[in-house]
Tab-separated table of C-alpha atoms and ligand atoms in Angstrom:
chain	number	residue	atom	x	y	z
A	12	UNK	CA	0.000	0.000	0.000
A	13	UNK	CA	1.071	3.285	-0.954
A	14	UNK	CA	1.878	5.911	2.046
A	15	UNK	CA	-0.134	8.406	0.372
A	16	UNK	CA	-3.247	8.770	-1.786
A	17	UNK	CA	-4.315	11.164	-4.548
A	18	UNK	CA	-7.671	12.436	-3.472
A	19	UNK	CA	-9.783	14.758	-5.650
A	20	UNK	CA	-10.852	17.099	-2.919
A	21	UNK	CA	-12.714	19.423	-5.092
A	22	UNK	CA	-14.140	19.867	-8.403
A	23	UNK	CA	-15.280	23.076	-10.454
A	24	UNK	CA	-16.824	24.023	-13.525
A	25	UNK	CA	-17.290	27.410	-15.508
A	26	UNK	CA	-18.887	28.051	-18.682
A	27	UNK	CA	-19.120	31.267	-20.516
A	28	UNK	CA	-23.038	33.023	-20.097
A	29	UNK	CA	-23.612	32.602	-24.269
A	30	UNK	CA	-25.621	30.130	-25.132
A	31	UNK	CA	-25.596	28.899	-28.781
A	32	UNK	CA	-27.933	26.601	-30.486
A	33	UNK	CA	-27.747	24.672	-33.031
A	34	UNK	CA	-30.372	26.570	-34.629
A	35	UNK	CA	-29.059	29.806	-34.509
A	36	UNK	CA	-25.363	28.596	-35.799
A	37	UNK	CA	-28.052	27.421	-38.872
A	38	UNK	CA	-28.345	30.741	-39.680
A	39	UNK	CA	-25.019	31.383	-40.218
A	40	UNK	CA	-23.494	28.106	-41.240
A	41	UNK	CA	-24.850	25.858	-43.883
A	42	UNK	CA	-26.089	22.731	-41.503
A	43	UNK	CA	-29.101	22.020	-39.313
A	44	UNK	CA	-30.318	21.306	-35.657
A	45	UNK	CA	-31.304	17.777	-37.097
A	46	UNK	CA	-27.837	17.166	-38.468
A	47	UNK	CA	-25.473	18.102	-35.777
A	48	UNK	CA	-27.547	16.282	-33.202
A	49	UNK	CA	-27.527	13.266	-34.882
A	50	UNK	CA	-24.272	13.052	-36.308
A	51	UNK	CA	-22.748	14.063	-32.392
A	52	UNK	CA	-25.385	14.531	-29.968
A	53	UNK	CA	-24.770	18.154	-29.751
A	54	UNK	CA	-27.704	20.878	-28.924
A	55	UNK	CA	-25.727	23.680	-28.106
A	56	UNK	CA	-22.641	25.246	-26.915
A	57	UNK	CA	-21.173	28.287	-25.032
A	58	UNK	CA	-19.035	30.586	-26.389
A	59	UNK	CA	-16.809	33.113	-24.359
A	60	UNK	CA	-17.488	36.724	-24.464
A	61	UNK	CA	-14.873	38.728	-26.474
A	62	UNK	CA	-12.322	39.812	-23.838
A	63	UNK	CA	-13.034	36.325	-21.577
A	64	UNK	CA	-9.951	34.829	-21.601
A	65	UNK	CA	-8.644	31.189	-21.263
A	66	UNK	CA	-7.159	32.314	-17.894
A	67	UNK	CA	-10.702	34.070	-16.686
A	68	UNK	CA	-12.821	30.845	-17.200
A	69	UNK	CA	-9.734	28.476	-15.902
A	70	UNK	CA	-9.695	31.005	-12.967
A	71	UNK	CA	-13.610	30.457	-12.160
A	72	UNK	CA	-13.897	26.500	-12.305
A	73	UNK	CA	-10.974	26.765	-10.353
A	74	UNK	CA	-12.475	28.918	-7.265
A	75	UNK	CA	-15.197	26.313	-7.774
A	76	UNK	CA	-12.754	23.830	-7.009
A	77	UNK	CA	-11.315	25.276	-3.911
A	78	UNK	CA	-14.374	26.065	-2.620
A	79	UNK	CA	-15.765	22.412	-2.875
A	80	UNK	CA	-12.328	21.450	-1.293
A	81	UNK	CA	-12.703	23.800	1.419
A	82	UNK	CA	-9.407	25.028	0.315
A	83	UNK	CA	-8.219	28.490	0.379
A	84	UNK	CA	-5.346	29.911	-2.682
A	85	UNK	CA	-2.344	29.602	-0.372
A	86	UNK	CA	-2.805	25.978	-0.134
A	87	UNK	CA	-2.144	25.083	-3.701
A	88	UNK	CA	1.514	24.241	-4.445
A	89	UNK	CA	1.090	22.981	-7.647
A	90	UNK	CA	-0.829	24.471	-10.739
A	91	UNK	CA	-1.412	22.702	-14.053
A	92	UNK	CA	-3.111	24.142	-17.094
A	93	UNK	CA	-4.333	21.827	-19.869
A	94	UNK	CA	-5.333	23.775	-22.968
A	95	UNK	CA	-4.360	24.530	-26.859
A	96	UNK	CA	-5.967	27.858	-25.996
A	97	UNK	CA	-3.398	29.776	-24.440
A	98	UNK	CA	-4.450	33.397	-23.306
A	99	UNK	CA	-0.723	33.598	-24.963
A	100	UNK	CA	2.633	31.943	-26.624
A	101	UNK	CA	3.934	32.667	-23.541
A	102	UNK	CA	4.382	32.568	-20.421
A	103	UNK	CA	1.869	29.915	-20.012
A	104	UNK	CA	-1.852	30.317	-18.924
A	105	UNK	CA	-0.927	28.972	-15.265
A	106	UNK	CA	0.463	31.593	-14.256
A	107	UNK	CA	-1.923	33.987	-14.808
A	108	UNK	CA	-4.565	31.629	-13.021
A	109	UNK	CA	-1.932	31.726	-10.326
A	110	UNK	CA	-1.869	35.660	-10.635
A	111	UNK	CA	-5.778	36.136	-10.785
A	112	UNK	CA	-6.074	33.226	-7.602
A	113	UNK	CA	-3.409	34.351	-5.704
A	114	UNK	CA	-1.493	31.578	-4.780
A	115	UNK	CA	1.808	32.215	-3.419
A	116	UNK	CA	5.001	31.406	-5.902
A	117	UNK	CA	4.821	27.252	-6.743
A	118	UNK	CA	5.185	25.010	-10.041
A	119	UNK	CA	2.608	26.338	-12.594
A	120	UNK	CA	2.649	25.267	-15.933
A	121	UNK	CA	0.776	24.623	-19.167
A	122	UNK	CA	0.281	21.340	-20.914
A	123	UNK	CA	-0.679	20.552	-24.883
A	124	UNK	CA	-2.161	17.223	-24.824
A	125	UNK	CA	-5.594	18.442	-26.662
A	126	UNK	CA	-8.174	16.626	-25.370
A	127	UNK	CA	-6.204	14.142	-23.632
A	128	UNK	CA	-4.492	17.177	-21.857
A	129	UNK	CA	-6.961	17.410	-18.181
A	130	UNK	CA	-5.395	13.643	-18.030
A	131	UNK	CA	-2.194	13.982	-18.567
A	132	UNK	CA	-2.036	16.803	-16.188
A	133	UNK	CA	-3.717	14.705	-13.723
A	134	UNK	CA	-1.346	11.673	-14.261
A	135	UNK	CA	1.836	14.487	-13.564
A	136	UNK	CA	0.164	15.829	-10.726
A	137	UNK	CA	-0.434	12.455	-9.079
A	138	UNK	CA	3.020	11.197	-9.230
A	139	UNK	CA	4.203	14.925	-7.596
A	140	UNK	CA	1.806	14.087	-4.616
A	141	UNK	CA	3.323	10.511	-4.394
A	142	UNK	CA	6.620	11.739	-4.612
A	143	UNK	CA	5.805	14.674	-2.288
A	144	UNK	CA	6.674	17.274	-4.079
A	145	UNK	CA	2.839	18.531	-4.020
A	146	UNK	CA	0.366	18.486	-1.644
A	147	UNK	CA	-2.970	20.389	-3.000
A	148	UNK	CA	-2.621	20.202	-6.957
A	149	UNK	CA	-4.806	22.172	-8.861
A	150	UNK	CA	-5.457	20.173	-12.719
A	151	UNK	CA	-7.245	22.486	-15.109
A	152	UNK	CA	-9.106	22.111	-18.363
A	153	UNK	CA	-9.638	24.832	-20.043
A	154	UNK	CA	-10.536	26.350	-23.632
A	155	UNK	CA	-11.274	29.501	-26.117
A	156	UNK	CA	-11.895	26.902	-28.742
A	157	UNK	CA	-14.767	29.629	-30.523
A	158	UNK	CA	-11.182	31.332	-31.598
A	159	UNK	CA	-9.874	28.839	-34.078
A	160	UNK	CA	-13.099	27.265	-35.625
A	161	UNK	CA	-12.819	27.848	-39.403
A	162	UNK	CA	-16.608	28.692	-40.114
A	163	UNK	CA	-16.341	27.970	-43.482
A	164	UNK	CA	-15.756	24.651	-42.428
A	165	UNK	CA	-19.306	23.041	-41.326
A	166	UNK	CA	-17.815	19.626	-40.400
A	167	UNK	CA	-15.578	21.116	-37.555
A	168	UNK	CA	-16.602	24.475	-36.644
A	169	UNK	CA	-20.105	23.060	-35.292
A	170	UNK	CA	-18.618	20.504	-32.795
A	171	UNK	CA	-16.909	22.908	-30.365
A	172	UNK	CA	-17.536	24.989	-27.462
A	173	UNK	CA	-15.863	26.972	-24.948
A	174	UNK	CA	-15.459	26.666	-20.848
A	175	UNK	CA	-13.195	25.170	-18.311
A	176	UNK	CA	-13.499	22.364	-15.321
A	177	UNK	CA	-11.005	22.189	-12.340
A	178	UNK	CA	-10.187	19.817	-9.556
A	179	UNK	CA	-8.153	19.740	-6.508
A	180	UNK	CA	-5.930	16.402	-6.173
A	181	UNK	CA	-4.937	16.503	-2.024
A	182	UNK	CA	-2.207	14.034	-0.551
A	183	UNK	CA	-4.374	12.153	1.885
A	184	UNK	CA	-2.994	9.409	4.394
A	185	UNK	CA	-4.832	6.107	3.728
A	186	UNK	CA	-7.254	4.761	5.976
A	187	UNK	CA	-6.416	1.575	6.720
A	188	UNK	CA	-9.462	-0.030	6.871
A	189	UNK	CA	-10.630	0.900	3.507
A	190	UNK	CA	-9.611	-0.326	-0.077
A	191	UNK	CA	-7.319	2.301	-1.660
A	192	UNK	CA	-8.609	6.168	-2.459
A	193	UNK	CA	-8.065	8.578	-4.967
A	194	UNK	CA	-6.226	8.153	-8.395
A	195	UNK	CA	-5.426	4.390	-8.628
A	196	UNK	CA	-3.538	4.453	-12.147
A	197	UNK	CA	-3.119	6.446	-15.070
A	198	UNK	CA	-2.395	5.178	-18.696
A	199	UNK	CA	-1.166	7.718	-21.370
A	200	UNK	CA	-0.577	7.328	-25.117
A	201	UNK	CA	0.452	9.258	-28.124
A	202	UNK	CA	0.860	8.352	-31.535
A	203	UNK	CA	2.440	11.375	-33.682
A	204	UNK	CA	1.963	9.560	-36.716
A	205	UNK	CA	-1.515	10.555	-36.547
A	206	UNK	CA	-0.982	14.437	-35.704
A	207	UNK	CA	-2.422	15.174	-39.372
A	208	UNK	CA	-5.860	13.768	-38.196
A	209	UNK	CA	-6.547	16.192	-35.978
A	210	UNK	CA	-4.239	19.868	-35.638
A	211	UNK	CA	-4.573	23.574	-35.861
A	212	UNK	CA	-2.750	24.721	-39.201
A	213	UNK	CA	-0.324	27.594	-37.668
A	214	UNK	CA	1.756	28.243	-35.087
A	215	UNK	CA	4.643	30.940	-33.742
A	216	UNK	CA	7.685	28.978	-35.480
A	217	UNK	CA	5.151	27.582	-38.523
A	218	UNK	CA	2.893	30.404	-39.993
A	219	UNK	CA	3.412	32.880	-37.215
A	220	UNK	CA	-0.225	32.849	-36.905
A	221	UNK	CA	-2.593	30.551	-34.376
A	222	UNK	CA	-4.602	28.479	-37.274
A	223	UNK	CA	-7.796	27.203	-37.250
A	224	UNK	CA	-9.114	23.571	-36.649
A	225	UNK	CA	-8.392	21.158	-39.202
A	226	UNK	CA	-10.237	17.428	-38.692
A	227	UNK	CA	-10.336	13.995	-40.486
A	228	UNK	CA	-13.092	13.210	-38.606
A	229	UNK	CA	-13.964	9.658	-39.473
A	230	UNK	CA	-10.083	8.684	-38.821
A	231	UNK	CA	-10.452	10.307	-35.233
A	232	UNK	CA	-13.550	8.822	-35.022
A	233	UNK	CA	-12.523	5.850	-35.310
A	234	UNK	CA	-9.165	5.744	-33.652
A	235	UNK	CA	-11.058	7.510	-30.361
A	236	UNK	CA	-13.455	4.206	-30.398
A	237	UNK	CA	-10.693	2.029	-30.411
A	238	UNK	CA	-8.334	4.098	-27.763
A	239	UNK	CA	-10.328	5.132	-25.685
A	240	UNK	CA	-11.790	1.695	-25.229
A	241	UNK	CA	-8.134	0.307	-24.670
A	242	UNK	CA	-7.256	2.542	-22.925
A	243	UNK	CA	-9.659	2.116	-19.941
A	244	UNK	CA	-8.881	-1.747	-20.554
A	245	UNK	CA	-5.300	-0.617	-20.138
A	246	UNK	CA	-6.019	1.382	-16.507
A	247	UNK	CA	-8.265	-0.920	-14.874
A	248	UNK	CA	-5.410	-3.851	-15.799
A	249	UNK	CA	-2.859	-1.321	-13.924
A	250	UNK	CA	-5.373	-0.913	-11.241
A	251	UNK	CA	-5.916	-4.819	-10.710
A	252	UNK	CA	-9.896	-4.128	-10.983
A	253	UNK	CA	-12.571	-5.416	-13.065
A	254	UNK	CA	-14.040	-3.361	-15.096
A	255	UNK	CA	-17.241	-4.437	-13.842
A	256	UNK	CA	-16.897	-2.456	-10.792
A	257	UNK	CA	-16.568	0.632	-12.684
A	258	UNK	CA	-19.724	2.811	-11.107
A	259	UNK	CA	-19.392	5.686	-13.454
A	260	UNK	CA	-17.436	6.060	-16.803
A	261	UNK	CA	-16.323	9.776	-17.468
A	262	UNK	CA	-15.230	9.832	-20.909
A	263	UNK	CA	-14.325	13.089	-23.088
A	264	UNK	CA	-17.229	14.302	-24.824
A	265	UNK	CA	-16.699	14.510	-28.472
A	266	UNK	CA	-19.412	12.511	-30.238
A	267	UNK	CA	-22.244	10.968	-27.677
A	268	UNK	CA	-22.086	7.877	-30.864
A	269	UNK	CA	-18.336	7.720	-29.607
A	270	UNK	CA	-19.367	7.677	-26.361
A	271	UNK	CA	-22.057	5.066	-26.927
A	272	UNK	CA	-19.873	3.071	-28.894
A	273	UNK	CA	-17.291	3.104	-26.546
A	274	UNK	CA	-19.230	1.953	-23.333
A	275	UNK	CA	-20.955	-0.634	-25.966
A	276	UNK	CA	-16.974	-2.187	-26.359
A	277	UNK	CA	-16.759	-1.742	-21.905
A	278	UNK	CA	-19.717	-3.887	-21.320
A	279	UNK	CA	-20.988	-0.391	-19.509
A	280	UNK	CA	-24.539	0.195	-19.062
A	281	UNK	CA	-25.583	3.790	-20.574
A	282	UNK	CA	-27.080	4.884	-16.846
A	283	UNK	CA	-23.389	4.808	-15.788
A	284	UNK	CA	-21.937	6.920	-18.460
A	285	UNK	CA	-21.848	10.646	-17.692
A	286	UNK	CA	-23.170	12.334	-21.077
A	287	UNK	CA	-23.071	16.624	-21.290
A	288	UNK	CA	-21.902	16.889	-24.998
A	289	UNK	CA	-25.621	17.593	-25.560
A	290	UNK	CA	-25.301	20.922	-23.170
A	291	UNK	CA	-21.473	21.976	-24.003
A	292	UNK	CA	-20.243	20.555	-27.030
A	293	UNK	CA	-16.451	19.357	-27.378
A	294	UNK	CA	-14.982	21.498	-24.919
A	295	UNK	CA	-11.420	19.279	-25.186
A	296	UNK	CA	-9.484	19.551	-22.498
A	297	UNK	CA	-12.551	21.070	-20.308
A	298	UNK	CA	-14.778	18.101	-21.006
A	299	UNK	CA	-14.340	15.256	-18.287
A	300	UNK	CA	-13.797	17.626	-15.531
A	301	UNK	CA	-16.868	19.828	-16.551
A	302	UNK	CA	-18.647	16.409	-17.027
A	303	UNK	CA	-17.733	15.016	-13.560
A	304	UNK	CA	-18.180	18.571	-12.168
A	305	UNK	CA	-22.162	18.161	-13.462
A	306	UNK	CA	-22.436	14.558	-12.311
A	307	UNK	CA	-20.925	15.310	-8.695
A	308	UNK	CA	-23.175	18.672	-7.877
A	309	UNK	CA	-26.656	17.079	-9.204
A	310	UNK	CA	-25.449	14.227	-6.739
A	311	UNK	CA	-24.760	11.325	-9.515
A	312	UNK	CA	-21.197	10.717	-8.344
A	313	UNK	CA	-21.026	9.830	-4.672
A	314	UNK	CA	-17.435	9.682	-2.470
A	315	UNK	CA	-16.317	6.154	-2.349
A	316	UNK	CA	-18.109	5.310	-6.001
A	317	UNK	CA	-14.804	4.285	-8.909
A	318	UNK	CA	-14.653	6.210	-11.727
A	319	UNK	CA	-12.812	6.011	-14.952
A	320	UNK	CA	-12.181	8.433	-17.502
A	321	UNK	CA	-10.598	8.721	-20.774
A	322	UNK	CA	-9.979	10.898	-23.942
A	323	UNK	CA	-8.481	11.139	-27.156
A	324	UNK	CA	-7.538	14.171	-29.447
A	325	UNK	CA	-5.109	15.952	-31.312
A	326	UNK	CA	-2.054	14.335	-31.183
A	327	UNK	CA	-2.921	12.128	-32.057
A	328	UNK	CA	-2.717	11.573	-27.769
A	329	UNK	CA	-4.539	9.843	-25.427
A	330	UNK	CA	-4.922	8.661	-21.612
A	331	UNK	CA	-7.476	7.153	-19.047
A	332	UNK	CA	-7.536	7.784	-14.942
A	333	UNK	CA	-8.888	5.322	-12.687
A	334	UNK	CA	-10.465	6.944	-9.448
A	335	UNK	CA	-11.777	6.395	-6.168
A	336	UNK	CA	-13.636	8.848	-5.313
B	426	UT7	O1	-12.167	15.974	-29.471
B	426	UT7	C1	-11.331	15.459	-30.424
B	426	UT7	C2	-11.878	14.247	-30.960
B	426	UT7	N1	-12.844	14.533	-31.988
B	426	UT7	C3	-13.656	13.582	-32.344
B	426	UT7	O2	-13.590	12.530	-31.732
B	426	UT7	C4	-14.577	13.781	-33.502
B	426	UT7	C5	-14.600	12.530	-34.337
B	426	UT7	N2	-15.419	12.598	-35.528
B	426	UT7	C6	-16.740	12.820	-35.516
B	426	UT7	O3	-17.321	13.086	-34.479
B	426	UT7	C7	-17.529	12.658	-36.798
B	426	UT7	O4	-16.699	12.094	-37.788
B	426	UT7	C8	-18.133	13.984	-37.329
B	426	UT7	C9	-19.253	14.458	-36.415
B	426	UT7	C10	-17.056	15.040	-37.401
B	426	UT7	C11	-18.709	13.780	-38.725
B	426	UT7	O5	-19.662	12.737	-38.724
B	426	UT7	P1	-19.711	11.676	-39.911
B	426	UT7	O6	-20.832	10.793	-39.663
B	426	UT7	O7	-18.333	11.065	-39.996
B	426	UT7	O8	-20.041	12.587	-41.145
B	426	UT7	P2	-19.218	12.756	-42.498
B	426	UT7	O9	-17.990	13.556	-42.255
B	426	UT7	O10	-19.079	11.422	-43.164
B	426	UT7	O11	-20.224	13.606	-43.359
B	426	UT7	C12	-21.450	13.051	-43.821
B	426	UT7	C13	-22.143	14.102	-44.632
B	426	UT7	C14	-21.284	14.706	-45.735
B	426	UT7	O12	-22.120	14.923	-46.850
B	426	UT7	P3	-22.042	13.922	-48.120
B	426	UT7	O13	-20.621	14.018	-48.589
B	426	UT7	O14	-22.378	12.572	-47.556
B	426	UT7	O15	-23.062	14.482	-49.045
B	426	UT7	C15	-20.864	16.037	-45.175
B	426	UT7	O16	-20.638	17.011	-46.155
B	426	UT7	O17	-22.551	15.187	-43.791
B	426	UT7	C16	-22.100	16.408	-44.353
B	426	UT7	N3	-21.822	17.334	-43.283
B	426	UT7	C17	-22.729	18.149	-42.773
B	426	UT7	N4	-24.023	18.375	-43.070
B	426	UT7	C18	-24.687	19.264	-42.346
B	426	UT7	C19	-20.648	17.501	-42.607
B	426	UT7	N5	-20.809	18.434	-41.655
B	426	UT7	C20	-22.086	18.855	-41.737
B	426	UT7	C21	-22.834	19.798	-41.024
B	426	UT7	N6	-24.127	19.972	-41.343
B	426	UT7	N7	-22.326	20.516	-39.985
């Protein structure tokens, strides 16, 4: 048994007040309410107002975060921000959450994983609480996405939304008694021969200018089916645990026939799949943590239930977290 545990002490959401439907993006684009709900399982989205910034909404799920924990700024000692939306090139988004928070000088950092990025920032900040070099972590999603959707491009440019989700990871002694808390394993994958699938066509050392969203969606489609699945196959291996006691699968929400597909391959029954895609689109890195922020306030998730989650995206990279929570 390890000497400490991972715990997620708190978890936050944010999403930006505008509220768009598929019907009004009809207007402008050349799709329909019918299509885009079928084809993803998307209704709406929110979109950030025009001076919101990556660092505003990353700053708000995180006071959510703290809150839940009970947790005031000066307790964090690590920060990690997972988004392809930097507020800028640099220095990274973290430390402006740190800035707008408060929290006294620690590690704070961004991290490009896409939408496998809220995991891998969870993975890093469990092994620095294991290795004590944390001991309240806060592991961010967040995203701007509404600023690199090409909207001459109907097949990507209705599939994304904006917001951010937070949580806390505290070291925790283990109570004996119990069977082991908090993260229990982390996989995490990338496979760069498939970073032309999904990518953002500039950059500061490519076109000097941030691109816009560029998708082979069936190929991602089809790859986050397959990856996802193994992936939670892969964690629950790691974590010596049937899959069968899985009470709630978190996944990222890209596609709801992804997701459907994807607990299909788990043997998971669709009550115990957390589904907001409907409500906030592909958020990327945002999604699980907004998703498990939803499921945990309307009282879905309860302490002591296991949770998995996984994601894939750009990269092409992806990852899974088994969790006690
Ligand atoms: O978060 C990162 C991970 N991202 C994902 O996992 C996304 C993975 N991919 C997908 O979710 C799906 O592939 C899409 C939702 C992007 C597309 O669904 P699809 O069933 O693969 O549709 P398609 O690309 O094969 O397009 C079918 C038809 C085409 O028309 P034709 O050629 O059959 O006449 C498209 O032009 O639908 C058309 N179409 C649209 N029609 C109305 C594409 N986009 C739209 C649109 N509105 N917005």
């Amino acid at each position: 048994m390890s000497s400490i545990e991972s715990l997620i002490s708190g978890v936050g959401g944010y999403l930006p007040e505008r509220v768009v439907t598929n019907r009004e993006l009809s207007k402008t684009v050349d799709t329909s309410d019918e299509w885009i709900k079928t084809r993803s399982g998307i209704s709406q989205r929110h979109f950030a107002a025009e001076g919101e910034a990556t660092s505003d909404m990353a700053s708000a799920a995180a006071w959510n975060a703290l809150d839940q924990a009970g947790l005031k700024p000066r307790d964090i000692d690590l920060i990690i921000v997972a988004t392809v939306t930097p507020d800028k090139t640099f220095p990274a988004t973290a430390v402006y959450v740190q800035k707008k928070l408060g929290v006294p000088p620690c590690p704070a950092f961004d991290l490009s994983a896409a939408c496998g990025g809220f995991l891998y920032g969870m993975s890093l900040a469990h092994s620095a609480i294991l290795t004590n070099q944390a001991r309240h972590a806060l592991i961010i999603g967040a995203e701007k996405l509404s600023c690199f959707l090409d909207w001459n491009d109907r097949s990507t440019c209705v599939l994304f939304g904006d917001g951010a989700g937070a949580i806390v990871l505290s070291a925790e002694q283990p109570r004996t008694a119990e069977p082991p808390r908090g993260v229990l394993a982390t996989y995490l994958c990338a496979d760069g021969r498939l970073a032309e699938h999904l990518y953002a066509d500039g950059g500061p050392a490519s076109t000097g200018t941030v691109g816009l969203v560029r998708m082979n969606g069936k190929e991602v489609f089809r790859n986050a089916v397959e990856q996802i699945s193994n992936a939670v196959f892969a964690v629950t291996e790691r974590a010596k645990v049937s899959r069968h006691e899985i009470d709630w699968f978190v996944p990222h929400q890209a596609n709801l026939r992804i997701i459907d597909a994807c607990a299909k391959r788990l043997d998971l029954d669709e009550s115990r799949v957390v589904v907001t895609i409907d409500k906030h689109a592909n958020t990327s890195s945002a999604s699980i943590p907004l998703a498990l922020d939803v499921a945990v306030r309307d009282g879905r998730i309860k302490r002591g239930e296991l949770l998995v989650f996984a994601a894939l995206g750009g990269g092409l990279a992806w990852g899974s977290a088994l969790v006690r929570y």
